[in-house]
Short mmCIF file of C-alpha atoms in Angstrom, two decimals:
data_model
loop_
_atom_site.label_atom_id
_atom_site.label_comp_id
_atom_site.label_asym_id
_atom_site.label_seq_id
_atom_site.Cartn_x
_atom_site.Cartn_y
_atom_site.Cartn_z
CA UNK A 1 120.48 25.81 101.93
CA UNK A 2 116.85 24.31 102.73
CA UNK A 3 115.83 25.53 105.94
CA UNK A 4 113.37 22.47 107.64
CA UNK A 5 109.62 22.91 107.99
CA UNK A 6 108.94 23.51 111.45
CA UNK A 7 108.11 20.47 113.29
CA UNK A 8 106.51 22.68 116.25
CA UNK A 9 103.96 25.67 115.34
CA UNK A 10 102.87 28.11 118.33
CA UNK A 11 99.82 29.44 117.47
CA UNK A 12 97.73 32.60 118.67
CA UNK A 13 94.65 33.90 117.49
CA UNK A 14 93.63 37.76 116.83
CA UNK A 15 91.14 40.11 117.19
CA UNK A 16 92.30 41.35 113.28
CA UNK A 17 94.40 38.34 111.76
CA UNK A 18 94.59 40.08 108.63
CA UNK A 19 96.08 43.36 110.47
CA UNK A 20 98.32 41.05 112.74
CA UNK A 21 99.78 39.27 109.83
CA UNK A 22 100.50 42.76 107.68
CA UNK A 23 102.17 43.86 111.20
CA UNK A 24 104.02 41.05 111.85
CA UNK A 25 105.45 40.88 108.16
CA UNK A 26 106.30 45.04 108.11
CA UNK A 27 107.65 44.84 111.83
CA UNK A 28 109.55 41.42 112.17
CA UNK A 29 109.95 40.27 108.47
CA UNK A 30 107.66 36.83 108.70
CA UNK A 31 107.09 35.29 105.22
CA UNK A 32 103.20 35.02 104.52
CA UNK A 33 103.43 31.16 103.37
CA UNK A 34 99.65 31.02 103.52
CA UNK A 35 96.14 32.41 104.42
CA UNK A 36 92.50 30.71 104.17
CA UNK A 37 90.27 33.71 105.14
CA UNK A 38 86.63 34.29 104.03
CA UNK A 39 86.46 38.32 103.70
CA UNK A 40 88.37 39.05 107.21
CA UNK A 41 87.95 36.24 108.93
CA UNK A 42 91.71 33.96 108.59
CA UNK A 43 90.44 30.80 109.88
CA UNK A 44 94.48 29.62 109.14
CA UNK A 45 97.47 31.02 108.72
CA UNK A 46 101.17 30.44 108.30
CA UNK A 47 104.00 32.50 109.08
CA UNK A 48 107.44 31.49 108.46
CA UNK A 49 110.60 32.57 110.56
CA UNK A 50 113.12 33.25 107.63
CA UNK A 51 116.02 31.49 109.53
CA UNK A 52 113.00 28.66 111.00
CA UNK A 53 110.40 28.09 112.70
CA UNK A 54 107.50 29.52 111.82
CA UNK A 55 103.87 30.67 113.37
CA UNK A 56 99.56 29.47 113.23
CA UNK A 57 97.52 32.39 113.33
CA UNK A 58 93.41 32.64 112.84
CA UNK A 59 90.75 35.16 113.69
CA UNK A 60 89.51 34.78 117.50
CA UNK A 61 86.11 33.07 117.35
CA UNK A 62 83.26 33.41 119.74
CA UNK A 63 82.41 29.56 119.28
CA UNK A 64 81.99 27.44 122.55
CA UNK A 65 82.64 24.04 120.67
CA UNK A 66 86.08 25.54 120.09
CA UNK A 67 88.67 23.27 121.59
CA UNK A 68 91.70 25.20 120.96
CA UNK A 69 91.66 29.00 121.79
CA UNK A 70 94.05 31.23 123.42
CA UNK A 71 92.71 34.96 124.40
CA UNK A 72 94.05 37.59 121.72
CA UNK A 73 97.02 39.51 123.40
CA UNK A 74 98.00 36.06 125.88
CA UNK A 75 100.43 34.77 123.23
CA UNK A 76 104.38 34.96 123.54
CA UNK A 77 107.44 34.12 121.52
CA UNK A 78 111.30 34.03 121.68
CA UNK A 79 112.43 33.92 118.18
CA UNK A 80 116.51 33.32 117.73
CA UNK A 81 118.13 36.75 115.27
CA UNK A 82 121.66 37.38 114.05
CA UNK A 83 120.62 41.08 113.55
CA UNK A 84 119.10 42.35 116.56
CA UNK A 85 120.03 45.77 115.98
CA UNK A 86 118.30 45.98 112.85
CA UNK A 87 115.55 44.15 113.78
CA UNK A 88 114.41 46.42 116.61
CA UNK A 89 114.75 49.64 114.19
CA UNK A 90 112.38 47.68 112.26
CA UNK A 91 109.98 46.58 114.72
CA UNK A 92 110.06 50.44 116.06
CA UNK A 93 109.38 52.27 112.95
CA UNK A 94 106.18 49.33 112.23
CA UNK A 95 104.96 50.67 115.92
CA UNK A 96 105.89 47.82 118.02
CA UNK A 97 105.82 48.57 121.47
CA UNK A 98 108.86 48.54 123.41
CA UNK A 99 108.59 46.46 126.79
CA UNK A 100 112.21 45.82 126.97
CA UNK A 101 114.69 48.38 125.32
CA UNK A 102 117.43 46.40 123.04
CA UNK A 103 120.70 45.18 125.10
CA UNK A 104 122.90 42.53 125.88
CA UNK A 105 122.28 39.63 128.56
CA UNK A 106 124.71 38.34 131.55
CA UNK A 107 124.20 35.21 129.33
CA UNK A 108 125.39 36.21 126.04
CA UNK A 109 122.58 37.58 124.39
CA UNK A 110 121.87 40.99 122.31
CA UNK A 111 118.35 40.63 122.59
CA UNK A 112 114.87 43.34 122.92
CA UNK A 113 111.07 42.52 123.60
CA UNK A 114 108.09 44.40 122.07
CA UNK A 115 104.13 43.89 121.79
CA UNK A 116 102.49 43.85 118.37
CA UNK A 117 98.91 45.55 118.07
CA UNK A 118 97.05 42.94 119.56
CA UNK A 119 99.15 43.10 122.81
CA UNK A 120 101.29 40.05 122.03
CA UNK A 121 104.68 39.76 123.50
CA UNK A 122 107.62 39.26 120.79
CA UNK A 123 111.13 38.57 122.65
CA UNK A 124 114.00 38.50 119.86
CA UNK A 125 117.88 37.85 120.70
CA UNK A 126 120.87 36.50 119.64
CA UNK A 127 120.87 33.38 121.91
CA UNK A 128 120.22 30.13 120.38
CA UNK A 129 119.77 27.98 123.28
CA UNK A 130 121.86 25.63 125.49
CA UNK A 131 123.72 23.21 123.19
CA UNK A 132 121.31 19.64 123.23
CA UNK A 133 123.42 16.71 124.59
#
């Protein structure tokens, strides 16, 4: 099975890209697809989500003509898992930090939330959404 390129791409940006991306590969199990970096400045980056979807990443820059920044640590993500359980043993022993302790939902959902180094929050569960009409 080909799983689609993702047609939308949340992006953050890092105080240490190259430290966030490591991190985010160890603790969640994103696919590197690709990196342009000069030394350890990332100016891009793409993460994929193994079942889809995927991520932008770059180093934060101090430039004021910058039209497109977000504050390291501001970013958040739901991202959909069929192993939760595993997944947060994973994301513990990488030294995620736990903001929400793994359980289920009154909606249906086995899901956990975490913060990665640069004080991102990470929410994975086992809901998928309400069905589209």
């Amino acid at each position: 099975m080909n799983t689609p390129q993702p047609q939308v791409w949340p992006t953050l940006e890092a105080r240490d890209a190259r430290r966030l991306i490591a991190f985010l590969v160890e603790a969640f199990g994103f696919e590197e697809t690709v990196v342009h970096a000069e030394g350890d400045i990332v100016h891009h980056a793409e993460l994929a989500w193994p079942p889809g979807g995927g991520i932008m990443l770059g180093s934060v820059r101090d430039d004021a003509s910058a039209v497109f920044t977000l504050p390291p640590g501001t970013f958040g993500a739901y991202a959909v898992t069929d192993e939760p359980d595993a997944l947060y043993e994973r994301a513990l022993k990488a030294g995620a930090t736990v903001v929400r302790e793994l359980g289920d939902t009154d909606y249906g959902s086995r899901d956990f939330i975490v913060r990665d180094p640069e004080g991102n929050l990470w929410s994975f569960g086992t809901y998928r959404g309400a069905p589209r009409p």
